[in-house]
XYZ file of C-alpha atoms in Angstrom:
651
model
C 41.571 -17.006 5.547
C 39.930 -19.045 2.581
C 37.904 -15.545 1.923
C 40.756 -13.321 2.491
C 42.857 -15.392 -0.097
C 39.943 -15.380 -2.709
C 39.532 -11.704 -2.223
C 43.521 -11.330 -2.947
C 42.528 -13.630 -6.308
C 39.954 -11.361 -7.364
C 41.736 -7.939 -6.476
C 44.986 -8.778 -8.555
C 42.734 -10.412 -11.112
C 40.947 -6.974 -11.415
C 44.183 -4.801 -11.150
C 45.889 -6.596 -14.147
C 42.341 -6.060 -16.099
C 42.622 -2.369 -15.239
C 46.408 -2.589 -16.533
C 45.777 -4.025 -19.371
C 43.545 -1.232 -21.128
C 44.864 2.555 -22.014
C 42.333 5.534 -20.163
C 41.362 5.591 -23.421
C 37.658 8.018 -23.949
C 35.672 5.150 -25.007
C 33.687 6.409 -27.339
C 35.739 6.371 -30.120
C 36.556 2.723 -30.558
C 35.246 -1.037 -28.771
C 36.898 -1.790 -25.752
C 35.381 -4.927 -25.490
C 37.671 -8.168 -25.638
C 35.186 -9.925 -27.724
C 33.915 -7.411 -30.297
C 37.162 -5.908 -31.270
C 38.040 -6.671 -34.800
C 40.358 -9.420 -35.434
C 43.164 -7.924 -37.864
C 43.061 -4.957 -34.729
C 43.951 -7.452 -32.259
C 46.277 -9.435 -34.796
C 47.995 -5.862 -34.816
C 47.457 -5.066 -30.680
C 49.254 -8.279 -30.121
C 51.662 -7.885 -32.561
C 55.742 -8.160 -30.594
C 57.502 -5.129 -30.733
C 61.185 -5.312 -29.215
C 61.880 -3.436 -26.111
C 64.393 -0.618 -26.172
C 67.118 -0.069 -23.415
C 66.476 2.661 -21.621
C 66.880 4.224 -17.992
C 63.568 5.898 -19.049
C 60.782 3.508 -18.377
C 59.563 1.507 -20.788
C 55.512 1.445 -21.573
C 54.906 -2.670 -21.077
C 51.211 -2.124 -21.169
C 48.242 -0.012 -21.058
C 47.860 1.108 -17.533
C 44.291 1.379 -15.985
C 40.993 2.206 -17.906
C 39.213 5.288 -17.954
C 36.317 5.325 -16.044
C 33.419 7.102 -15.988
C 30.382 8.079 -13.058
C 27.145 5.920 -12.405
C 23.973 6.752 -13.857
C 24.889 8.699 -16.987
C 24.105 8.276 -20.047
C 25.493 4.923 -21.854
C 26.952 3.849 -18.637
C 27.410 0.325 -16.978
C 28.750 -1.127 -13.492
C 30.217 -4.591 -13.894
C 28.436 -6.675 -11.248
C 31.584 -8.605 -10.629
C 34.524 -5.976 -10.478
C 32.479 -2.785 -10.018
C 33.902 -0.954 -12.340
C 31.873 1.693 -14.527
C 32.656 1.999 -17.975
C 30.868 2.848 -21.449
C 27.925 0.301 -21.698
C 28.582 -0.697 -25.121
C 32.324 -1.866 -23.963
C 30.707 -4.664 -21.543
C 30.538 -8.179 -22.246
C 27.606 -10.127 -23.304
C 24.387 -8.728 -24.450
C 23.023 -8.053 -20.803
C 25.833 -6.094 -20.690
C 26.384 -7.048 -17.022
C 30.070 -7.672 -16.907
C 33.216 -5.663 -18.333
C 35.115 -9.231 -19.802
C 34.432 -12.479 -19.981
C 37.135 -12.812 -17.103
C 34.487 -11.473 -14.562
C 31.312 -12.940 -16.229
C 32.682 -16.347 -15.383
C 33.992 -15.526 -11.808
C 30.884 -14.290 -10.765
C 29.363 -16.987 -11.727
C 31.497 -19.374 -9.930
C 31.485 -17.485 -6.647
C 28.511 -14.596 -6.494
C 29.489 -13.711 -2.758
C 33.059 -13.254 -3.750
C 32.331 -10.363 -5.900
C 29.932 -8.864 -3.968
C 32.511 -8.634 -1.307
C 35.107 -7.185 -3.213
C 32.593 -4.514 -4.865
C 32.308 -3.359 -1.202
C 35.275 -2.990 -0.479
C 35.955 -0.559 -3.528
C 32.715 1.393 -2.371
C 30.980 0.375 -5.740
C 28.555 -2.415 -4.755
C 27.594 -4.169 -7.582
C 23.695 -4.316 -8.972
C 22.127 -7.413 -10.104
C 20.825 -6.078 -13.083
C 22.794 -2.920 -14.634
C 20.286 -0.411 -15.996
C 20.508 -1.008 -19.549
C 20.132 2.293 -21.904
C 19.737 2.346 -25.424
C 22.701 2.505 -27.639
C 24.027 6.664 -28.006
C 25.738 7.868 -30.588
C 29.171 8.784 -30.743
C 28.365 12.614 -30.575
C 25.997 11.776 -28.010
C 27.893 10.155 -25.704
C 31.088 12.713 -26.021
C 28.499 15.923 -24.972
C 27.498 13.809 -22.012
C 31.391 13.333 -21.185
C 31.728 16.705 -21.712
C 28.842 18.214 -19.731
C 30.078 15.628 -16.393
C 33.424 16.971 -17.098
C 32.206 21.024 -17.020
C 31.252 19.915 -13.549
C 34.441 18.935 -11.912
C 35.644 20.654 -9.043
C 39.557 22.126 -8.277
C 40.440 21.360 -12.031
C 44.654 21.604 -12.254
C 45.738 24.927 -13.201
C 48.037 25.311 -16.020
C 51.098 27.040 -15.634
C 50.962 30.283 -17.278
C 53.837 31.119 -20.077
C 55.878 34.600 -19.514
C 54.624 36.236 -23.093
C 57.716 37.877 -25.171
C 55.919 39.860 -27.762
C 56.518 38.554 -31.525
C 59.091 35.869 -30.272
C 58.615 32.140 -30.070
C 61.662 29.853 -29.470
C 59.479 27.301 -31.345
C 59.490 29.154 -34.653
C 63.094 30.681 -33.866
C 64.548 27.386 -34.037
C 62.230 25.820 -37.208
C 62.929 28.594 -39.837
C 66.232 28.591 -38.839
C 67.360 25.129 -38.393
C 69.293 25.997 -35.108
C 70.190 23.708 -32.772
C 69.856 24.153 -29.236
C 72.247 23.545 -26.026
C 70.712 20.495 -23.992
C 69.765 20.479 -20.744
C 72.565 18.395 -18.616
C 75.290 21.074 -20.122
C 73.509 23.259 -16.960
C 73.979 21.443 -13.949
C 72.685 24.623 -11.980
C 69.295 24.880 -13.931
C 66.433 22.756 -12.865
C 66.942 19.066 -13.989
C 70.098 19.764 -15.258
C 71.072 16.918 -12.948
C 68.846 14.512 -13.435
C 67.292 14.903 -16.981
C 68.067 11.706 -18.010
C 68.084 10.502 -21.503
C 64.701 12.228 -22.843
C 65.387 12.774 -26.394
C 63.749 12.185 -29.493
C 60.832 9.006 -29.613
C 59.663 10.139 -25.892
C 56.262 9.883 -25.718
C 54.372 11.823 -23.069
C 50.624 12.384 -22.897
C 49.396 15.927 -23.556
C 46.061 18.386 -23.987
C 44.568 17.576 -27.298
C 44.337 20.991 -28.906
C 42.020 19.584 -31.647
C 39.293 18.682 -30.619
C 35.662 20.303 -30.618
C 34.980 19.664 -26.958
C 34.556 22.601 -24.791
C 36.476 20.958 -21.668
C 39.943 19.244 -22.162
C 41.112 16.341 -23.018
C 44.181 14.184 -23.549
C 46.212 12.472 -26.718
C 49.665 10.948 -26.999
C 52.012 12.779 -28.603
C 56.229 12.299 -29.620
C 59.077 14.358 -29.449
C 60.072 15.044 -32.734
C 63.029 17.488 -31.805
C 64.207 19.030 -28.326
C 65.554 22.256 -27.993
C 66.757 23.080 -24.008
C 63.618 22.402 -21.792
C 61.092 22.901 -25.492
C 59.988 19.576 -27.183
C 58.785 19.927 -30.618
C 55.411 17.007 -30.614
C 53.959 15.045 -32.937
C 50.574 13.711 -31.814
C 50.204 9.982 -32.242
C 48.657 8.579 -35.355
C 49.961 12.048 -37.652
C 52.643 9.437 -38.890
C 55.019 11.917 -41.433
C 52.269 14.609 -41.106
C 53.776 17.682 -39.210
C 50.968 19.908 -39.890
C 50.053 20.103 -36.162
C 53.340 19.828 -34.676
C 53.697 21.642 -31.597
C 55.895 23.109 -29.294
C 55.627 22.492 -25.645
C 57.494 23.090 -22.335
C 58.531 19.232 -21.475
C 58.874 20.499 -17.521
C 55.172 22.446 -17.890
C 52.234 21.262 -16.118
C 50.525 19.756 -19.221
C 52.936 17.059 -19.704
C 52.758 13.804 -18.728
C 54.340 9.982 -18.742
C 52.075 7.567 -20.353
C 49.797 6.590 -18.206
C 48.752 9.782 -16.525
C 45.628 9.963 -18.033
C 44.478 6.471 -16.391
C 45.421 7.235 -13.420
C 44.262 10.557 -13.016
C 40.506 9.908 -14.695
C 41.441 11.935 -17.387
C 40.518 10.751 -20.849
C 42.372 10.191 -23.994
C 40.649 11.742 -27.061
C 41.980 11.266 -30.971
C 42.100 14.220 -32.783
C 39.275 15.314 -34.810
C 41.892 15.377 -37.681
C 42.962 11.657 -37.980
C 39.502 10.501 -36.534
C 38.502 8.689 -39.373
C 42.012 6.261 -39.679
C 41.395 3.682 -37.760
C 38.425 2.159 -36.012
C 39.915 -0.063 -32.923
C 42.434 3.186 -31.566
C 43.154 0.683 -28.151
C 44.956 -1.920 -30.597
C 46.473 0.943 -32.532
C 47.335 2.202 -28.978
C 49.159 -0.405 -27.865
C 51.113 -1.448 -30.948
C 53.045 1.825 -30.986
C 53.314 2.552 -27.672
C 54.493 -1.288 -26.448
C 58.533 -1.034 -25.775
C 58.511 2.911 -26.374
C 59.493 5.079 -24.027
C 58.172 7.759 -21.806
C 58.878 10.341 -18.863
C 59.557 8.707 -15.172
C 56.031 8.922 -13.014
C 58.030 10.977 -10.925
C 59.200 13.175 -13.394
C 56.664 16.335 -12.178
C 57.672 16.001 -8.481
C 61.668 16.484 -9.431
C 60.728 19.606 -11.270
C 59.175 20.730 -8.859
C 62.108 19.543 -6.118
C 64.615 20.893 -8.848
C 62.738 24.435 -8.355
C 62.813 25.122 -4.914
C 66.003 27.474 -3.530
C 67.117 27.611 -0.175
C 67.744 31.622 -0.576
C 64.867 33.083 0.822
C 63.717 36.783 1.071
C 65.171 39.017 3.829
C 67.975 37.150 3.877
C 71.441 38.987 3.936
C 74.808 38.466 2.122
C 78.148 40.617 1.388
C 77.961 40.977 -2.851
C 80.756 42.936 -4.837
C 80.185 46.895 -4.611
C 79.116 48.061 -8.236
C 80.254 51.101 -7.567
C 84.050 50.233 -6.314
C 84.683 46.445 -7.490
C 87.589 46.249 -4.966
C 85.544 45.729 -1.725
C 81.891 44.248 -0.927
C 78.453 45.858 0.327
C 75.675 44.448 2.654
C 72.645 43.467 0.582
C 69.257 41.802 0.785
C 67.486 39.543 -0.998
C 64.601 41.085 -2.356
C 63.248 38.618 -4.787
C 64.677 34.879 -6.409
C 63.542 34.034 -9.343
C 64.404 30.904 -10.873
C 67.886 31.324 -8.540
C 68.293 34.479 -9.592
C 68.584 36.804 -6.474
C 67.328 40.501 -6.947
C 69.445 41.952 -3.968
C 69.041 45.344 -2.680
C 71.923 47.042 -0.962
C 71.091 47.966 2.801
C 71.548 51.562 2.884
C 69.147 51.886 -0.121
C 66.042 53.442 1.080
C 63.844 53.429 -1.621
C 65.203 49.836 -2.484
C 66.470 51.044 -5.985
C 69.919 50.566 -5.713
C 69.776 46.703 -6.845
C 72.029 44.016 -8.164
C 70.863 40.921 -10.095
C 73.240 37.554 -9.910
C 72.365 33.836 -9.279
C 72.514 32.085 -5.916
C 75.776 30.193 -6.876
C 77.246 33.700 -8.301
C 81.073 34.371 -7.053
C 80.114 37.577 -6.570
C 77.710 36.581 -3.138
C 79.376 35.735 0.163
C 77.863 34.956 3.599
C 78.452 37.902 5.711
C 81.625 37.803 7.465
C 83.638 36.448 4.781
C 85.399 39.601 3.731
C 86.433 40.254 6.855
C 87.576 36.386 7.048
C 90.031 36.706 3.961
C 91.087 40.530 4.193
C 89.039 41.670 1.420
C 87.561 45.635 1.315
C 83.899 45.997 2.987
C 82.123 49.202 3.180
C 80.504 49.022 6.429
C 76.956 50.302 6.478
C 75.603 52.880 7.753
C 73.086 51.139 9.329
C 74.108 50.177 12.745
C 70.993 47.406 13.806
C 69.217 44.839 11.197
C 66.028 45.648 9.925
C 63.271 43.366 11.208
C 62.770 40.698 9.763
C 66.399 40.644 7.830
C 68.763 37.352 8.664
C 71.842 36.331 7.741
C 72.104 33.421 4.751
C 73.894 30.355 6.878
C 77.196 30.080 5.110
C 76.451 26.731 3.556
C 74.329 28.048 1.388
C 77.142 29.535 -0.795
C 78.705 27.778 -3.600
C 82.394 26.532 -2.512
C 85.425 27.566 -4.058
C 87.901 24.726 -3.999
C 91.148 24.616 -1.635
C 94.734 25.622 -2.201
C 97.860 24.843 -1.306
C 99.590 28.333 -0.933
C 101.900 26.676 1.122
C 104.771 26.287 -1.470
C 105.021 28.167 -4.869
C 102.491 30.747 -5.059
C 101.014 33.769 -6.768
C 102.747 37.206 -5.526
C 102.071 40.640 -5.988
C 102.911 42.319 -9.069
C 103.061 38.890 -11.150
C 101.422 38.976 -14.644
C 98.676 37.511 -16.268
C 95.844 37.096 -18.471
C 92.979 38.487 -17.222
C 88.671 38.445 -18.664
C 87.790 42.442 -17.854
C 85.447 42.344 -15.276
C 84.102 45.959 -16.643
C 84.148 44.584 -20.293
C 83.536 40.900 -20.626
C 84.306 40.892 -24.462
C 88.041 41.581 -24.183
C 90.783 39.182 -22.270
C 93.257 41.625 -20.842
C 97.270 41.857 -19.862
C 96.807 42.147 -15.793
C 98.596 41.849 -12.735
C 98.290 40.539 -8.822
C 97.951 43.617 -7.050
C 97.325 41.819 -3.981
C 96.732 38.453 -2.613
C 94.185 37.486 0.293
C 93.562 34.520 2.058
C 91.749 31.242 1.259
C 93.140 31.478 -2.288
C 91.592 35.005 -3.228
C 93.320 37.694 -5.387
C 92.817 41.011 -6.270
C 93.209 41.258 -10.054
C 94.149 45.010 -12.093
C 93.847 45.303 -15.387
C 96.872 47.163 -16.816
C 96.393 50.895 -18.073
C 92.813 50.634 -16.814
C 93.553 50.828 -13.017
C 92.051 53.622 -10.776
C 94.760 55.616 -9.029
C 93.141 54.317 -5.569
C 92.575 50.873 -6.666
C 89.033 50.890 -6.599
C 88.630 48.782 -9.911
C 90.556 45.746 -8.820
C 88.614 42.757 -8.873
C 88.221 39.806 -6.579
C 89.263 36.707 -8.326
C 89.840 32.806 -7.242
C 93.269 31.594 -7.906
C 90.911 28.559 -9.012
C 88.805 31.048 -11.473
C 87.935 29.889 -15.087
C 88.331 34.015 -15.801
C 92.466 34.517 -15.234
C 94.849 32.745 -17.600
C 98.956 32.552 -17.418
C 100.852 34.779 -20.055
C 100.684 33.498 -23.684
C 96.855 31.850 -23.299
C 95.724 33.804 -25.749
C 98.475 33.867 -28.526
C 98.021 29.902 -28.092
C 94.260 29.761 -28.472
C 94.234 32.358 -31.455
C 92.221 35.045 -29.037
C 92.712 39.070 -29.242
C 94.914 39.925 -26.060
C 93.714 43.702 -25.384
C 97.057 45.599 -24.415
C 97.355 47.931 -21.611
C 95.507 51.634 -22.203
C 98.269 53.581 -24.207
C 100.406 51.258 -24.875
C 102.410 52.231 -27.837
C 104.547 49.231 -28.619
C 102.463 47.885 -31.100
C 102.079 44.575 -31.682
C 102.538 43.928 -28.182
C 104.665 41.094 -27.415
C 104.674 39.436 -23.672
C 108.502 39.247 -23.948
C 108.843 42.867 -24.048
C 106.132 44.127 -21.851
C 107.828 41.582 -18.482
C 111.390 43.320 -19.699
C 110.147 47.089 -19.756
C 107.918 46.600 -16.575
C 110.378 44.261 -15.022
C 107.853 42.108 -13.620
C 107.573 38.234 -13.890
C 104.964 35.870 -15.337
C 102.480 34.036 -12.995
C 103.698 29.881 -13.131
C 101.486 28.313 -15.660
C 101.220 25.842 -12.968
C 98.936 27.521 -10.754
C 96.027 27.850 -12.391
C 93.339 25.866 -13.081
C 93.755 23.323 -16.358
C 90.468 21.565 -15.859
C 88.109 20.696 -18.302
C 85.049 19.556 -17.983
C 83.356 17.101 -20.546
C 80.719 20.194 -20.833
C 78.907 19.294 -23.721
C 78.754 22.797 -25.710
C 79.063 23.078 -29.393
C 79.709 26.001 -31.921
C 76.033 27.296 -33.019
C 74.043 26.187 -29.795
C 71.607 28.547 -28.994
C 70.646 29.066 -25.257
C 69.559 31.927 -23.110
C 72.156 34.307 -21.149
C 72.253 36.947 -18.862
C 73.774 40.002 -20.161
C 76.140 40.860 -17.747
C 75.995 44.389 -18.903
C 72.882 44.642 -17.603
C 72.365 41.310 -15.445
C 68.466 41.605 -14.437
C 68.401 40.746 -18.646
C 67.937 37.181 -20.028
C 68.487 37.546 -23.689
C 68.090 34.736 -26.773
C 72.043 33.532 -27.220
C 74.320 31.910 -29.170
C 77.685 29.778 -28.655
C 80.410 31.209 -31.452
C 83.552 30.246 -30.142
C 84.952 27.369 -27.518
C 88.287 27.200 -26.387
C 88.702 24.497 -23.863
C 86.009 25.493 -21.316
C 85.584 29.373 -22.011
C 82.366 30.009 -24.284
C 82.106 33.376 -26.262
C 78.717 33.973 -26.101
C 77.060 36.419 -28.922
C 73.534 38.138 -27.897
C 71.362 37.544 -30.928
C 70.648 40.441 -32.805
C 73.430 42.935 -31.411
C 76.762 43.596 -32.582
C 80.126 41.655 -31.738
C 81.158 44.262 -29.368
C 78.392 43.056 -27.198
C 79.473 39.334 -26.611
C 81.006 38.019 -23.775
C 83.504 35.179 -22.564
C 81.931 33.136 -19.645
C 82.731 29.642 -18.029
C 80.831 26.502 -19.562
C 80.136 26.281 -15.953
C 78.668 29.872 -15.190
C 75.580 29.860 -13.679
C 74.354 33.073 -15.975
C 73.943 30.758 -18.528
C 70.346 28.426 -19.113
C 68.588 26.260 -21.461
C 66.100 27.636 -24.165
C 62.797 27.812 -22.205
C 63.882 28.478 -18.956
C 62.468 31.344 -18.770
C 59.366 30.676 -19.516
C 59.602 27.354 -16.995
C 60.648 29.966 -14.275
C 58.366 33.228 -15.066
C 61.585 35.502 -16.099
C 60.929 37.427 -18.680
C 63.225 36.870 -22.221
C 64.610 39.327 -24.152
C 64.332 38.404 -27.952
C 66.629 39.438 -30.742
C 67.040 42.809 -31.622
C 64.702 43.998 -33.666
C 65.844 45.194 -37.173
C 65.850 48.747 -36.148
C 68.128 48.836 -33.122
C 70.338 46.957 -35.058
C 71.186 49.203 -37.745
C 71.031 52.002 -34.303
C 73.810 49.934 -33.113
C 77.144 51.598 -34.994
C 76.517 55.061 -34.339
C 75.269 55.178 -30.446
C 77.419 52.423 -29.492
C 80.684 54.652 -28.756
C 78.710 56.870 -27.003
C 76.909 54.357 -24.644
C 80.226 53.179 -23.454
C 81.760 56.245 -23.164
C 78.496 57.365 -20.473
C 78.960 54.098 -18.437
C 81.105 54.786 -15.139
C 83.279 52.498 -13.516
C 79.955 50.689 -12.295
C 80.363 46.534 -12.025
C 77.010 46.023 -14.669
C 79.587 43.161 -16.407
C 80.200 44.818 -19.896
C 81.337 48.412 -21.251
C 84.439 49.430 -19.994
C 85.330 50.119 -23.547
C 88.840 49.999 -25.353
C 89.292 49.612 -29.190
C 90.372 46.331 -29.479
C 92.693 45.870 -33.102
C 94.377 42.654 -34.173
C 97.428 41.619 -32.792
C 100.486 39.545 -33.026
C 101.378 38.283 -29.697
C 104.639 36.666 -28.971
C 105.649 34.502 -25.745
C 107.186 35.791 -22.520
C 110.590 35.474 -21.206
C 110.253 31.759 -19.680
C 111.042 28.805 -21.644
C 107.147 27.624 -21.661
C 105.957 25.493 -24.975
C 102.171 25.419 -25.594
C 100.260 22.761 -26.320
C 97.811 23.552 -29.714
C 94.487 25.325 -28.233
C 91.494 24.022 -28.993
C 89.797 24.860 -32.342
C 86.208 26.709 -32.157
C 84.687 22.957 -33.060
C 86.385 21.360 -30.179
C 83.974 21.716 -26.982
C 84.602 18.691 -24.638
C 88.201 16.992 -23.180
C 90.460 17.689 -20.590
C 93.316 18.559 -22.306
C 95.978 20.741 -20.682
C 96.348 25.000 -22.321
C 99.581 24.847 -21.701
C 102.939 22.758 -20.085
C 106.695 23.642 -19.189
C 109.590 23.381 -21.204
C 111.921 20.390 -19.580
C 114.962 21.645 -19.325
């Protein structure tokens, strides 16, 4: 027991040695407790307050570095028997790695060589002493035992997008991007934390002359989605090798890593010369800072796995007729973006792009479940392999009470045109289904046979009550040869006689979303949703977004939910492998006027998201026939609160 307890003594006496130096490469300052200069350990031991943070907070140095037997300007500490640079031991024999282990072996010999054992390093009674190498010396040995290492990490390779960089997007620009917890359906948009600005994480020092890699602290200096703009530690106000950097890549790690992993930690060639103790330098900036969770790696990679697997089946909206569904497959997910196939598509062209949490995907089944149009296949037995998605897989709508007052057919309404995303539309119920579904026409537009009603939730972020957008200072697009110009509500329910949907019944919630005006993000383009494209917020009102595609005319935006899941943080694409599309170059810009009209007058009634094209012209809208009073809509600044669109006049 007396040995076991001594062994205990020893161990934790070893572990807080280990914790109390940074896996710092050796060579480039004294890591010795006795030889260090004392102004550097006036400064190493210098109090710096803690800050509060869920993040964790760097109390100390974590293990040190260390390095094989037998090479060159190495040492095993008879006590301890840990290996480390030779000129970092204690005492001139150079036998021990402190003074801490000098004097315990020399209490209690058998004691260490016990606990040597037992860490499979048994200690030598007299440590091979070398002569003295030279700094460049001793980093080519480092670097020729590091050339040697086996099943080296592989980095995650970036999706290239040629001639664009987020990075230098944002700098000459001075844009601002849309942070990460404003997409709760992007990975770690749940748990991201409060990594901002002062984060310091340890990264691949770039400069440096060594031909295998090694490690340096750096800072975030700015954060722009999932990007990090770093400053490496020691550059002080010097920005000439700032960086840009993925924070969720594989390169980037807590403080800490580096010790733990045997990797080292390298200055920069650069700032080599500024100070000659870097572990006391080390550990005055870095004490009470803070840094990534340890775990951080292990929820991206949790936050990255979806439960929609290949072969798997679903009902999705028909592109061809938007008023009933199809049988698809999932051909590919990427990021949580399904590439679905539709089943009677032999040659596995006929494809639709959405995420997993789309409204457009159902489990299969459903349309029959609410009454909703489905175009059976053709195929009368699944294809091997192919399975049904389980139902729980889809993203829940929430219930209804269409138990008392409810929508009818024929009522009227504001409506986002499923064929052109850009315009907000006068529309009416042309049916309603169960489980709170409607089918949704947008007036002047409709197909004789109905075919280009939409499926919309009574719960939907995309239908508004009558007046939403005279309130909120948005272009209403009239019905298709309308002639009663400027179109006024008031008139439109008198001449159709036809009734206003109750304000009541749709959905006033706002989420505290986080979205400001000028936040630049990446998009789908519904027009064409396999495209990711560099976007920007212009316009908030409540929780709809107006989202502009860099580079291409107005005509091309779109209004989505803050909540929609075709919206991500800059960088996810390159954290997920999609490719981006950058900006429009210069040329298809100025392109843009004159093919535009004819582009939209070649797209068919085909559900890509944008282009079913009407000239939209300024109006003045007026209220409809109900006594409603409206509530001041937000301005285009205003991008969090709850407050209601609209409320009933009292009587």
């Amino acid at each position: 027991m007396e040995n076991t307890k001594d062994l205990t003594e020893h161990t934790s006496r070893a572990e807080r040695k280990r914790r109390d130096s940074f896996g710092m490469f050796d060579g480039y300052d004294s890591c010795s407790e006795d030889t260090s200069s004392s102004s550097s350990s006036d400064e190493s031991e210098e109090e710096v307050a803690p800050l509060p943070s869920s993040l964790p907070i760097i109390k100390n140095n974590g293990q040190v570095y260390t390095y094989p037997d037998g090479k060159s300007g190495m040492a095993t500490c008879e006590m301890c028997g840990m290996v480390g640079v030779r000129d970092a031991f204690y005492s001139k024999t150079k036998r021990f790695c402190s003074v801490s282990c000098s004097r315990s072996y020399s209490s209690n010999s058998k004691k260490a060589s016990i606990l040597a054992r037992l860490q499979g390093k048994p200690p030598t009674k007299k440590a091979k002493v070398l002569q003295k190498q030279p700094l460049v010396a001793k980093l080519a040995a480092y670097a020729q035992y590091q050339a040697t290492l086996q099943n080296q990490a592989k980095t995650k390779a970036a999706v290239p997008v040629e001639g664009f960089s987020w990075g230098n997007y944002i700098n000459s620009n001075s844009f601002t991007a849309a942070p990460v917890t404003c997409f709760k359906h992007a990975p770690m948009g749940t748990c991201w934390g409060d990594i901002s600005e002062g984060v310091r994480v340890e990264v691949p020092n770039t400069d440096c002359s060594l031909p295998t890699k090694v490690f340096w602290i750096a800072g975030i200096v700015k954060l722009a989605g999932y990007n990090a703009l770093l400053r490496y530690e020691g550059f002080e106000n010097d920005s000439s090798l700032d960086f840009w950097c993925n924070v969720c890549g594989s390169d980037i790690h807590p403080v800490g890593w580096c010790a733990t992993s045997g990797k080292p930690l390298v200055p920069p060639r650069t700032i080599q010369h500024k100070y000659t103790n870097w572990k006391a330098f080390l550990v005055k900036r870095l004490t009470g800072a803070k840094t990534l969770p340890p775990d951080f790696s292990q929820k991206v990679s949790e936050s990255m796995q979806y439960p929609f697997k290949t072969s798997m089946r679903v009902e999705v909206v028909d592109k061809t007729h938007l008023c009933r569904t199809r049988v698809a497959v999932v051909e590919s997910v990427i990021g949580g973006r399904l590439r679905l196939v539709y089943e009677e598509s032999e040659d596995k062209t006929d494809d639709f792009w959405c995420h997993m949490y789309s409204p457009l995907i159902h489990h299969i089944g459903w349309s029959r479940s609410i009454g909703h149009r489905f175009k059976r296949s053709d195929i009368t037995k699944k294809q091997d392999g192919h399975f049904d998605a389980p139902p729980h897989l889809f993203m829940k709508v929430k219930e209804v009470d269409a138990a008392g007052e409810w929508f009818k057919e024929g009522m009227k309404l504001e409506a986002i045109d499923p064929l052109n995303l850009s315009a907000i539309c006068v529309a009416t119920i042309r049916k309603v289904l169960a489980d709170g579904y409607l089918m949704i026409g947008i007036d002047g537009s409709e197909a004789a046979d109905g075919s280009d009603w939409f499926c919309y939730h009574a719960t939907s972020p995309s239908i508004f009550p009558v007046g939403f957008c005279e309130i909120n200072m948005i272009e209403l697009t009239p019905p298709r040869g309308y002639t009663k110009l400027p179109f006024k509500w008031f008139d439109y329910l008198r001449e159709t006689d036809s009734i206003a949907a109750p304000v009541k019944l749709f959905n006033k919630e706002v989420p505290n979303h986080g979205f400001h005006v000028g936040m630049k993000l990446e998009a789908v383009d519904l027009m064409e949703p396999r495209l990711v494209c560099v976007a920007t917020v212009t316009r908030i009102i409540h929780r709809l977004l107006r989202i502009h595609f860099d580079g291409w005319e107005d005509e091309y935006d779109q209004w989505v939910d803050c909540e929609s899941p075709d919206l991500y943080p800059v960088g996810w694409c390159q954290l997920t492998g999609y490719q981006l599309q950058p900006p429009a170059p210069q040329s298809s810009r100025d392109s843009q006027s004159s093919s535009s009209k004819q582009k939209k007058k070649a797209k068919s009634q085909q559900y890509k998201g944008h282009k079913k094209m009407t000239s939209l012209q300024l109006k003045e809208e007026l209220l409809d026939g109900e006594e409603y009073s409206f509530l001041q809509g937000a301005s285009d600044q205003e991008s969090n609160g709850s407050a209601s669109y609209y409320i009933k006049q009292e009587p």
